[in-house]
XYZ file of C-alpha atoms in Angstrom:
746
model
C 36.790 89.804 82.669
C 34.862 87.970 85.210
C 35.775 84.652 83.567
C 39.413 85.632 83.764
C 39.149 86.479 87.530
C 37.342 83.239 88.209
C 40.005 81.239 86.429
C 42.782 83.232 88.277
C 41.112 82.635 91.691
C 40.643 78.934 90.907
C 44.319 78.611 89.859
C 45.412 80.368 93.038
C 43.140 78.193 95.193
C 44.390 74.968 93.630
C 48.128 76.102 93.942
C 47.488 76.818 97.606
C 45.902 73.419 98.158
C 48.791 71.690 96.268
C 51.438 73.342 98.355
C 53.878 70.578 99.523
C 54.820 71.420 103.064
C 56.877 68.119 103.358
C 59.362 69.828 101.055
C 60.528 71.541 104.122
C 60.852 68.467 106.309
C 64.405 67.164 106.844
C 64.231 63.960 108.990
C 67.958 64.041 109.297
C 67.709 67.045 111.570
C 68.424 65.770 115.140
C 70.054 62.546 114.040
C 73.509 63.758 115.533
C 74.530 65.426 118.705
C 72.358 62.982 120.698
C 69.096 64.594 119.300
C 67.989 61.009 119.190
C 65.584 61.501 116.294
C 65.741 59.285 113.236
C 65.145 59.584 109.532
C 62.890 56.577 109.285
C 59.484 56.410 107.670
C 56.464 57.209 110.000
C 52.958 58.394 109.652
C 51.652 61.132 111.994
C 51.385 59.670 115.567
C 52.328 56.214 114.034
C 52.753 53.117 116.090
C 55.069 51.866 113.554
C 58.179 53.532 112.221
C 60.509 51.822 109.642
C 63.974 53.001 110.648
C 67.452 52.202 109.403
C 69.213 50.362 112.198
C 72.868 51.421 112.239
C 73.981 51.341 115.844
C 75.129 47.784 116.002
C 78.609 46.614 115.038
C 82.197 47.640 115.855
C 82.475 49.411 112.566
C 80.138 52.116 113.798
C 81.369 55.148 115.639
C 78.437 54.994 118.091
C 77.600 51.451 119.109
C 74.648 50.422 121.179
C 76.447 47.752 123.249
C 79.374 49.928 124.117
C 77.645 53.223 124.781
C 74.370 54.317 126.352
C 72.558 54.745 123.150
C 68.837 55.523 123.092
C 68.438 55.612 119.314
C 68.597 53.088 116.484
C 70.155 55.452 114.081
C 73.158 57.901 114.336
C 74.079 60.085 111.336
C 77.843 59.518 112.010
C 77.553 55.670 111.685
C 78.225 53.759 108.476
C 77.069 50.080 109.101
C 73.485 49.068 108.451
C 71.990 45.923 109.882
C 68.281 46.305 108.877
C 65.005 48.240 109.430
C 63.532 48.210 112.817
C 59.708 48.605 112.978
C 59.031 49.820 116.604
C 61.060 52.784 117.789
C 61.224 55.836 119.958
C 62.223 59.265 118.772
C 64.053 61.948 120.798
C 64.344 60.043 123.998
C 67.370 59.746 126.403
C 67.054 56.059 127.413
C 67.136 52.870 125.262
C 64.129 50.770 124.394
C 62.287 49.226 121.491
C 64.293 49.385 118.237
C 62.921 45.857 117.489
C 61.495 43.633 114.844
C 64.359 44.164 112.307
C 64.273 43.056 108.612
C 67.569 42.838 106.700
C 68.045 42.094 102.993
C 71.103 40.264 101.971
C 72.457 38.403 98.848
C 74.677 35.364 98.489
C 74.829 32.560 101.002
C 72.756 32.703 104.144
C 74.527 34.519 107.078
C 72.584 35.122 110.259
C 75.319 37.016 112.284
C 74.704 40.816 112.380
C 78.394 41.386 113.003
C 79.074 39.808 109.640
C 76.124 40.686 107.481
C 76.194 44.453 108.287
C 76.965 46.634 105.249
C 77.906 50.131 104.347
C 75.327 52.184 102.530
C 74.964 55.265 100.396
C 72.356 57.364 98.415
C 70.427 58.111 101.721
C 67.157 60.037 101.097
C 64.613 60.948 103.784
C 61.272 62.673 103.553
C 58.168 62.776 105.644
C 56.957 59.087 105.573
C 59.683 57.848 103.409
C 63.300 56.658 103.504
C 65.676 55.041 100.973
C 69.326 53.845 100.751
C 71.544 51.607 98.765
C 73.414 48.680 100.364
C 76.924 48.633 99.080
C 77.874 45.008 99.932
C 74.790 43.554 98.348
C 74.052 46.094 95.612
C 70.419 46.387 96.857
C 68.336 49.453 96.658
C 65.990 49.830 99.571
C 62.921 52.071 100.119
C 60.521 52.097 103.058
C 57.281 53.889 104.047
C 54.528 53.410 106.703
C 51.053 53.746 107.829
C 50.069 54.218 111.503
C 50.145 50.468 112.262
C 52.196 48.940 109.492
C 55.482 49.269 107.664
C 56.328 48.522 103.965
C 59.906 48.001 102.669
C 60.842 47.398 99.072
C 64.115 45.766 97.989
C 65.607 45.673 94.495
C 67.738 42.561 94.467
C 70.205 41.694 91.664
C 70.042 38.398 90.058
C 71.350 35.426 92.205
C 70.932 34.277 95.784
C 69.006 36.682 98.013
C 67.700 36.544 101.676
C 65.305 38.368 103.807
C 66.345 38.080 107.575
C 63.840 38.816 110.291
C 66.050 39.355 113.328
C 64.224 39.173 116.720
C 67.362 39.105 118.752
C 68.734 42.550 117.928
C 67.103 45.523 119.533
C 67.590 48.432 122.082
C 65.782 46.545 124.687
C 67.189 44.541 127.556
C 65.013 41.658 126.843
C 65.648 39.218 124.022
C 62.737 36.524 124.451
C 60.670 35.914 121.357
C 58.288 33.540 119.481
C 58.467 33.152 115.756
C 56.501 30.895 113.309
C 56.896 30.628 109.584
C 53.300 30.371 108.390
C 54.138 29.694 104.736
C 56.561 30.681 102.163
C 55.234 34.233 102.152
C 54.352 34.891 105.758
C 55.987 34.929 109.150
C 54.194 35.829 112.416
C 55.334 36.087 116.042
C 56.094 38.147 119.040
C 59.078 39.887 120.600
C 59.498 40.688 124.301
C 60.335 44.210 125.259
C 62.044 45.246 128.531
C 61.976 48.384 130.715
C 62.750 51.972 129.650
C 66.137 53.050 130.964
C 66.659 49.343 131.872
C 65.459 50.506 135.267
C 62.807 47.847 136.246
C 63.638 44.087 135.717
C 60.050 43.237 136.331
C 58.777 45.371 133.394
C 58.381 43.108 130.366
C 55.691 43.043 127.528
C 55.194 41.740 124.071
C 54.975 43.394 120.714
C 53.237 41.165 118.020
C 53.886 41.199 114.333
C 52.810 39.621 111.059
C 55.193 39.906 108.006
C 53.992 39.209 104.465
C 56.168 39.091 101.392
C 54.894 39.445 97.723
C 57.317 36.768 96.402
C 57.327 33.046 97.388
C 60.464 31.999 99.117
C 62.541 29.129 97.627
C 63.762 28.186 101.153
C 62.529 29.071 104.685
C 63.827 28.535 108.150
C 64.351 29.910 111.601
C 67.374 30.239 113.900
C 67.900 30.289 117.648
C 70.643 31.265 119.972
C 71.342 28.624 122.533
C 72.753 29.520 125.917
C 76.165 28.074 126.880
C 75.760 25.107 129.164
C 78.614 23.524 131.167
C 78.904 20.083 132.824
C 77.731 16.730 131.678
C 74.811 18.101 129.828
C 77.048 19.935 127.571
C 78.182 16.618 126.036
C 74.663 15.928 124.706
C 74.321 19.243 122.902
C 77.873 19.830 121.564
C 76.682 20.539 118.063
C 74.831 23.622 119.195
C 75.932 24.520 122.791
C 76.273 28.254 122.942
C 75.750 28.495 119.232
C 73.120 29.703 116.850
C 71.275 26.842 115.371
C 69.468 26.979 111.940
C 66.309 24.913 111.568
C 65.225 24.598 107.849
C 61.536 24.287 106.920
C 60.176 24.738 110.448
C 56.547 25.510 109.981
C 55.764 25.604 113.770
C 56.351 28.103 116.576
C 59.877 28.349 117.895
C 60.231 30.005 121.314
C 63.474 31.231 122.940
C 66.067 34.018 123.053
C 67.683 35.684 120.092
C 65.420 34.199 117.499
C 65.122 34.848 113.785
C 63.614 33.629 110.607
C 64.448 33.868 107.029
C 63.198 33.651 103.503
C 65.779 32.800 100.800
C 65.518 33.145 97.058
C 67.156 32.186 93.743
C 66.482 35.068 91.415
C 67.204 34.428 87.669
C 67.024 38.261 87.115
C 66.927 41.490 89.067
C 63.882 41.327 91.206
C 61.806 43.599 93.420
C 60.558 42.220 96.722
C 57.914 44.056 98.848
C 57.700 43.227 102.582
C 54.707 44.398 104.741
C 54.756 44.137 108.481
C 51.706 44.753 110.709
C 52.316 45.506 114.444
C 50.043 45.214 117.459
C 50.516 45.290 121.255
C 47.429 43.076 121.727
C 47.759 39.891 119.651
C 49.045 38.371 116.310
C 45.434 38.367 115.069
C 45.302 42.151 115.572
C 48.721 42.612 113.893
C 47.335 40.695 110.928
C 44.146 42.810 110.869
C 46.158 46.050 111.108
C 48.246 44.885 108.130
C 45.150 43.870 106.088
C 43.182 47.028 106.888
C 46.026 49.526 106.295
C 48.252 48.117 103.556
C 46.663 44.996 101.963
C 46.143 45.246 98.121
C 47.820 48.753 98.149
C 51.130 49.366 96.362
C 54.215 50.790 98.045
C 53.880 54.002 96.062
C 50.260 54.516 97.022
C 51.136 54.169 100.688
C 54.068 56.461 100.436
C 51.839 59.006 98.762
C 49.205 58.649 101.488
C 51.837 59.198 104.144
C 52.920 62.260 102.362
C 49.335 63.504 102.137
C 48.699 62.812 105.716
C 51.799 64.815 106.728
C 50.837 67.668 104.451
C 47.406 67.830 106.098
C 48.821 68.136 109.498
C 51.741 70.495 108.568
C 49.322 72.719 106.627
C 47.641 73.746 109.901
C 50.419 76.393 110.100
C 51.486 78.281 106.962
C 54.573 80.508 107.084
C 55.708 83.114 104.627
C 58.943 84.927 104.312
C 62.209 83.720 105.955
C 64.801 81.603 104.262
C 64.408 77.972 103.034
C 66.463 76.884 105.917
C 64.215 78.785 108.372
C 61.186 77.011 106.807
C 62.914 73.662 107.064
C 63.861 74.179 110.681
C 60.193 75.125 111.396
C 58.283 72.414 109.567
C 60.810 69.717 110.651
C 60.245 70.835 114.183
C 56.417 70.654 113.651
C 56.850 67.192 112.195
C 58.891 65.984 115.158
C 56.141 67.354 117.476
C 53.638 64.844 115.952
C 55.628 61.601 116.444
C 55.021 61.094 120.166
C 52.690 60.504 121.870
C 51.678 57.953 119.303
C 48.726 55.624 118.671
C 48.660 52.321 120.594
C 45.244 51.099 119.714
C 44.653 48.810 116.805
C 42.313 49.337 113.913
C 39.548 47.571 115.782
C 40.009 49.883 118.863
C 41.714 47.227 120.974
C 44.687 47.985 123.258
C 46.426 46.423 126.280
C 45.183 47.887 129.557
C 47.818 49.607 131.573
C 49.457 47.460 134.209
C 47.489 44.183 133.651
C 47.657 44.226 129.764
C 44.119 42.810 129.573
C 42.576 43.697 126.289
C 40.271 46.728 126.339
C 38.537 48.694 123.602
C 38.333 52.442 122.890
C 35.942 54.342 120.673
C 38.624 56.920 120.062
C 42.357 56.431 119.925
C 44.501 55.283 122.693
C 47.829 56.991 122.881
C 51.203 56.073 124.430
C 54.722 57.450 125.037
C 53.962 60.216 127.578
C 57.270 61.752 128.431
C 55.387 64.230 130.570
C 58.279 65.832 132.505
C 59.415 67.224 129.163
C 56.185 67.754 127.249
C 54.138 69.441 129.882
C 56.146 72.624 129.299
C 55.056 73.425 125.683
C 54.247 70.392 123.523
C 50.775 69.916 124.853
C 50.089 73.721 124.619
C 50.973 73.526 120.914
C 48.624 70.532 120.576
C 45.851 72.298 122.355
C 46.075 75.302 120.068
C 46.716 73.774 116.680
C 45.620 70.083 117.033
C 43.013 70.000 119.748
C 41.555 66.709 118.559
C 44.785 65.028 119.293
C 45.272 66.714 122.678
C 41.801 65.487 123.721
C 42.828 61.931 122.713
C 45.917 62.407 124.948
C 44.012 63.727 127.981
C 41.345 61.037 127.751
C 44.041 58.429 127.510
C 45.609 59.808 130.698
C 42.178 59.571 132.387
C 41.738 55.996 131.159
C 45.114 55.108 132.653
C 43.911 56.555 135.789
C 40.880 54.265 135.678
C 43.079 51.291 135.039
C 45.830 51.952 137.539
C 44.506 54.239 140.118
C 47.117 57.044 139.001
C 47.661 59.413 136.195
C 50.753 58.646 134.196
C 54.193 60.012 134.881
C 56.261 58.597 132.040
C 54.130 55.967 130.392
C 55.388 53.723 127.582
C 53.250 51.018 125.854
C 51.051 50.443 128.848
C 53.881 50.454 131.399
C 54.710 53.163 133.882
C 58.350 53.856 134.017
C 58.411 56.479 136.852
C 61.158 58.208 135.034
C 62.071 61.762 136.118
C 60.370 63.663 138.898
C 57.238 65.611 139.767
C 53.552 65.340 138.929
C 53.446 66.408 135.295
C 50.138 64.890 134.260
C 48.359 67.195 136.741
C 49.844 70.107 134.863
C 48.997 68.823 131.337
C 45.294 68.161 132.397
C 44.872 71.533 134.156
C 46.527 73.502 131.433
C 44.343 71.885 128.732
C 41.205 72.938 130.694
C 42.448 76.327 131.572
C 42.988 77.160 127.828
C 39.425 76.279 127.168
C 39.621 72.916 125.654
C 36.733 70.812 126.832
C 35.714 67.238 125.823
C 36.880 65.233 128.819
C 35.442 64.368 132.272
C 36.603 67.453 134.274
C 35.376 65.987 137.566
C 37.168 62.770 137.154
C 40.268 64.805 136.062
C 40.021 66.844 139.213
C 39.654 63.780 141.339
C 42.661 62.171 139.671
C 45.030 65.113 140.119
C 43.974 65.458 143.756
C 44.706 61.849 144.471
C 48.337 62.384 143.307
C 48.664 65.480 145.559
C 48.314 63.738 148.960
C 49.926 60.992 150.872
C 48.388 57.555 150.626
C 48.890 54.370 152.587
C 51.615 52.452 151.095
C 53.264 55.422 149.502
C 52.400 57.813 146.607
C 54.344 56.514 143.515
C 53.689 59.800 141.660
C 54.804 62.191 144.451
C 57.242 60.392 146.777
C 57.820 62.189 150.102
C 54.619 64.344 149.561
C 53.919 64.055 153.277
C 57.062 65.944 154.108
C 56.573 68.304 151.365
C 53.211 69.215 152.931
C 54.650 69.262 156.426
C 57.566 71.622 155.734
C 56.342 73.431 152.547
C 59.314 71.884 150.738
C 60.908 68.521 150.324
C 63.775 68.384 152.913
C 67.141 67.285 151.713
C 67.056 64.328 154.231
C 64.573 62.670 151.952
C 67.056 62.860 149.123
C 70.163 61.780 151.251
C 68.079 58.580 152.318
C 67.436 57.828 148.732
C 63.780 58.356 148.921
C 63.756 60.534 145.925
C 65.871 62.336 143.305
C 66.789 66.118 143.679
C 64.980 67.602 146.623
C 65.004 71.252 145.147
C 64.033 70.085 141.732
C 61.215 67.816 143.042
C 59.867 70.749 145.323
C 59.693 72.959 142.263
C 57.878 70.346 140.170
C 55.431 69.810 143.010
C 54.889 73.567 143.367
C 54.080 73.826 139.581
C 51.610 70.998 139.872
C 50.112 72.641 142.928
C 49.720 75.906 141.136
C 47.967 73.952 138.297
C 45.616 72.296 140.712
C 44.810 75.623 142.265
C 43.942 77.269 139.006
C 41.844 74.209 137.955
C 39.997 74.350 141.344
C 39.369 78.095 140.817
C 38.000 77.409 137.375
C 35.731 74.731 138.806
C 34.544 77.141 141.645
C 36.200 75.266 144.505
C 37.572 78.038 146.532
C 38.753 75.929 149.326
C 41.001 73.764 147.220
C 42.196 76.853 145.357
C 43.380 78.465 148.475
C 45.041 75.241 149.789
C 46.902 74.569 146.632
C 47.816 78.196 145.957
C 49.476 78.338 149.359
C 51.337 75.100 148.649
C 52.529 76.430 145.348
C 54.241 79.343 147.221
C 56.430 76.914 149.093
C 59.302 77.708 146.645
C 59.921 80.770 148.714
C 61.050 78.555 151.568
C 63.896 77.237 149.504
C 64.955 80.663 148.324
C 68.245 81.743 150.003
C 68.199 85.625 149.953
C 71.860 85.928 150.739
C 72.875 83.950 147.501
C 69.592 84.532 145.664
C 69.457 80.739 144.779
C 66.836 77.964 145.459
C 68.885 75.687 147.680
C 68.554 72.306 149.258
C 67.298 72.704 152.813
C 67.223 70.521 156.018
C 64.275 69.854 158.143
C 65.595 72.187 160.829
C 65.535 74.940 158.239
C 69.379 75.056 157.794
C 70.855 75.144 154.273
C 72.700 72.086 153.030
C 76.388 72.496 152.688
C 78.672 72.483 150.663
C 76.924 74.583 148.024
C 78.181 75.388 144.643
C 75.603 76.898 142.123
C 77.625 75.810 139.187
C 78.160 72.260 140.167
C 75.836 69.848 138.422
C 76.159 70.903 134.892
C 76.511 68.261 132.210
C 74.628 65.645 134.101
C 77.041 65.556 137.134
C 75.431 64.225 140.267
C 74.418 67.105 142.394
C 72.618 67.198 145.694
C 69.292 68.978 145.295
C 69.026 69.008 141.537
C 67.901 66.760 138.650
C 69.964 66.906 135.476
C 71.036 70.444 136.267
C 72.434 72.960 138.833
C 71.195 75.807 140.984
C 71.615 78.278 137.970
C 69.419 76.166 135.764
C 66.700 75.888 138.415
C 67.089 79.426 139.738
C 64.049 80.892 137.963
C 61.853 77.688 137.475
C 58.933 79.376 139.043
C 57.332 80.561 135.805
C 53.921 80.725 137.311
C 54.976 83.408 139.897
C 57.844 85.493 138.255
C 56.538 88.679 139.880
C 56.803 86.936 143.272
C 60.221 85.628 142.425
C 61.450 89.129 141.433
C 60.430 90.281 145.015
C 62.505 87.472 146.478
C 65.405 88.777 144.566
C 64.808 92.125 146.113
C 63.609 93.815 142.913
C 63.908 93.797 139.159
C 67.508 94.883 138.988
C 68.825 91.877 140.896
C 66.642 89.534 139.008
C 67.779 90.853 135.662
C 71.323 90.695 136.841
C 71.016 87.036 137.746
C 69.241 86.368 134.423
C 72.120 88.047 132.658
C 74.684 86.071 134.683
C 72.970 82.724 133.705
C 73.506 83.547 130.099
C 76.916 85.278 130.279
C 78.438 82.413 132.370
C 77.160 79.841 129.958
C 74.970 78.305 132.821
C 71.892 78.365 130.551
C 71.391 74.926 128.963
C 69.192 75.048 125.886
C 69.036 71.144 126.018
C 67.612 71.199 129.491
C 63.818 71.612 130.085
C 63.814 73.466 133.512
C 65.457 76.572 132.141
C 63.998 76.566 128.535
C 61.634 79.305 129.330
C 64.338 81.667 130.740
C 64.804 83.714 127.491
C 61.164 84.845 127.875
C 61.699 86.015 131.574
C 63.007 89.413 130.455
C 59.436 90.164 129.261
C 58.429 90.504 132.912
C 60.723 93.515 133.431
C 59.597 96.719 131.732
C 62.262 98.094 129.472
C 64.071 94.797 129.181
C 61.745 93.011 126.738
C 64.335 93.589 123.968
C 66.518 91.098 125.651
C 63.950 88.402 125.131
C 63.868 89.276 121.457
C 67.618 89.122 121.204
C 68.173 85.976 123.166
C 65.431 83.882 121.539
C 66.852 84.698 118.061
C 70.325 84.027 119.296
C 69.498 80.680 120.690
C 67.270 79.632 117.867
C 70.024 80.348 115.338
C 72.606 78.753 117.337
C 71.023 75.521 118.330
C 68.289 74.791 115.725
C 69.674 74.510 112.247
C 69.010 72.474 108.989
C 71.791 70.110 109.863
C 71.983 66.663 111.525
C 73.093 68.304 114.698
C 70.363 70.924 114.418
C 68.617 70.170 117.684
C 69.997 71.158 121.025
C 70.464 67.605 122.435
C 67.670 65.117 122.980
C 64.487 66.291 121.278
C 62.570 64.764 124.296
C 59.686 63.431 122.251
C 59.098 66.871 120.493
C 59.719 69.250 123.432
C 62.733 70.934 121.992
C 60.898 71.083 118.599
C 57.877 72.639 120.157
C 60.168 75.293 121.673
C 61.381 76.336 118.333
C 57.947 76.159 116.615
C 56.451 78.629 119.173
C 59.644 80.801 119.135
C 59.625 81.149 115.471
C 55.886 82.040 115.393
C 56.539 84.833 117.889
C 54.864 83.614 121.093
C 55.592 81.077 123.698
C 53.636 79.423 126.613
C 56.114 80.463 129.182
C 54.112 79.557 132.315
C 52.225 76.150 132.219
C 48.733 76.396 133.705
C 48.741 80.037 133.262
C 46.918 80.434 129.899
C 49.167 83.136 128.464
C 51.935 83.455 125.931
C 55.163 85.605 126.035
C 55.663 87.604 122.888
C 58.800 87.935 120.854
C 59.884 88.716 117.274
C 58.611 86.215 114.745
C 61.046 84.578 112.319
C 58.633 84.944 109.457
C 56.934 87.824 107.742
C 53.568 85.996 108.068
C 52.248 83.158 109.958
C 48.733 81.756 109.421
C 47.413 79.348 111.969
C 44.347 77.363 110.923
C 42.155 76.939 113.998
C 39.305 74.573 114.850
C 36.234 76.728 114.674
C 34.182 74.346 116.808
C 36.821 74.659 119.581
C 37.974 78.282 119.268
C 35.028 79.955 117.566
C 37.289 81.195 114.738
C 38.980 79.775 111.653
C 42.420 81.292 111.786
C 44.972 83.530 113.337
C 47.323 85.643 111.133
C 50.504 86.900 112.627
C 52.626 89.535 110.598
C 56.034 91.050 111.074
C 56.279 94.525 109.432
C 58.565 97.581 109.818
C 62.280 97.973 109.946
C 65.153 95.688 109.620
C 66.025 95.136 113.209
C 64.733 92.340 115.450
C 63.576 94.727 118.103
C 59.873 95.250 118.466
C 58.515 98.850 118.326
C 54.923 98.013 118.801
C 52.325 95.166 118.661
C 48.819 95.597 117.331
C 45.983 93.170 117.902
C 43.210 93.659 115.380
C 44.549 97.128 114.630
C 44.678 98.212 118.307
C 48.112 98.923 119.998
C 48.748 96.273 122.684
C 50.432 97.125 125.915
C 52.908 94.685 127.356
C 54.562 91.543 125.977
C 52.086 88.899 126.962
C 48.797 87.770 125.565
C 46.272 85.499 127.080
C 45.271 82.341 125.235
C 41.575 83.637 125.013
C 42.885 86.877 123.407
C 45.255 85.029 121.058
C 42.597 82.687 119.479
C 40.170 85.620 119.530
C 42.461 87.729 117.495
C 42.073 87.803 113.770
C 45.356 89.448 113.204
C 48.490 90.299 115.362
C 51.055 92.583 113.785
C 54.538 92.980 115.088
C 56.111 96.333 114.160
C 59.869 96.167 114.232
C 62.214 99.128 114.532
């Protein structure tokens, strides 16, 4: 009997370990409706992603040169022009989408508008993508490690080509260098321009080494020559304004819109494997990344490693119950939350220093792609709870950036500061991480860094423009906006107050009562922008008068709107999550507050795709007797906007922010107030959720959340470790200290 029990236990343990969470990852979710995700192959936090590039060419419904496209792939499109190896996921501005490899057959053709092809048989999994190119009858497969990509092409017999296109990209730069090293290797560099095309001075290189397992029969490079008029045009009539092919050029070629090719004459169907290493430091590092991560390893082995790596990360949260679609939405969202920020350091620890791009070295991992205006609201709280080792790397990267530039990042990309969006979000992330109890970074340096951003400095504060007037008036006066000194005086004020609340709480935790009082008082400045006649937060002049005209509904759908950033007065009406009780008093009581909250939803003023109002569904929890509305609204929004379909994300994923919203919401708790270490509670989507915790960090191994009781979605009671809990909030300390939380539904 004991033997049978032992074997049964062993079988169950093995089955549990063998569970494939990647079965519930659908990388096509978010590839439509401007979700801006892609189905390409990527490892967790990978520097490299191998993505089907299908946003070039007039045959596509969505085309990068005729629209403001921020993504290399759109589900609606049909024309494929290669695989790009450096990409962004879920962003709202174009950049990267570079180092593109395209397989073709027949005579050499280097024009993307001509060599593009329709495709079929698309398959996408975590760390893997494949399709079939109709024009060329070529089956393709791709996978990736953190710093290298592998593609496999099954060519039919006859002429075949591998094109490395360095001219095509989503960047506003086209300069490059390419060198054919030999008949199996190409190396080079591609320049990348500014995110959102907003800074013509921002330019940096991405380096690559490409190796192929079959020797080419012919090699060459091509170059686009600019059109020249006048007498000089007569001397270069053969290639003036044209693309010139140079065969057997085994030396560096430098210029715009470059490319290189390998051509083959296959007597029979042949499989060709291409490996590309990437680095932001040097060609030598790209080669080392390639050799250390994919040398002497088969495509299938690397694909399996990618799958295993994703399974390890996804297995930190196990869900039971719910439909297969529910599980797919959940695990795909968890997958999307682990794409950015991504690794920037090479296998040897080297990375380009922010601003100067001098080579530096880290003992840990250097991260990049900090879309902090988005991610401070929920993604970093998810990382802190479930992946604390990653969150520590992110915070330490931010502090390194402070050392290198003198400022914490705002919207950092590959060592460049884009200054996209408003506010002081890094201060919020750093403080929130500390307040939730995650240590392992220099707290004194962190406090020094966030204080620097909070005050005026000689020459101007690049993180907080107009902070002098903000301190003087208690809000950012609309004059600063009208004089084009900043964007959205109301929105910027609210972002500054959230940051000041964060600094205050950090100071309190460090025992600095003077700074706590100073920044707490600053965080209450939102009240000066609250108009008690309309119950809206409104743009205000220096003399205390309200700016006119005022229409609270104006500004939806990204219309320009004085006072607000990508939104309107409704969508910023309650963006004071750190002081909802105080905001309720501004409204004159809970009845008026709930009426406005109802109005926002009933008049379709709530925008699920917009970060400032994404915590609003949880605001009902602050009003006793109205908590059921949070439960109803969260489920309604989740089922409407987050689905197992290509359009299954509510707009841009914003580097995992929308995905983090649905991950938390499906587990039954949400970090509604950054730098307030608490979670608002709601009905879980699953019967059971098991979160595996880092014992060294949280002092316990797991948290189990259960849903039991009736068939409704309304909560009757909540028990923590068997004891009935009052209210619909739980502190972070109590959450990680709870072995079991049970939601009893009616």
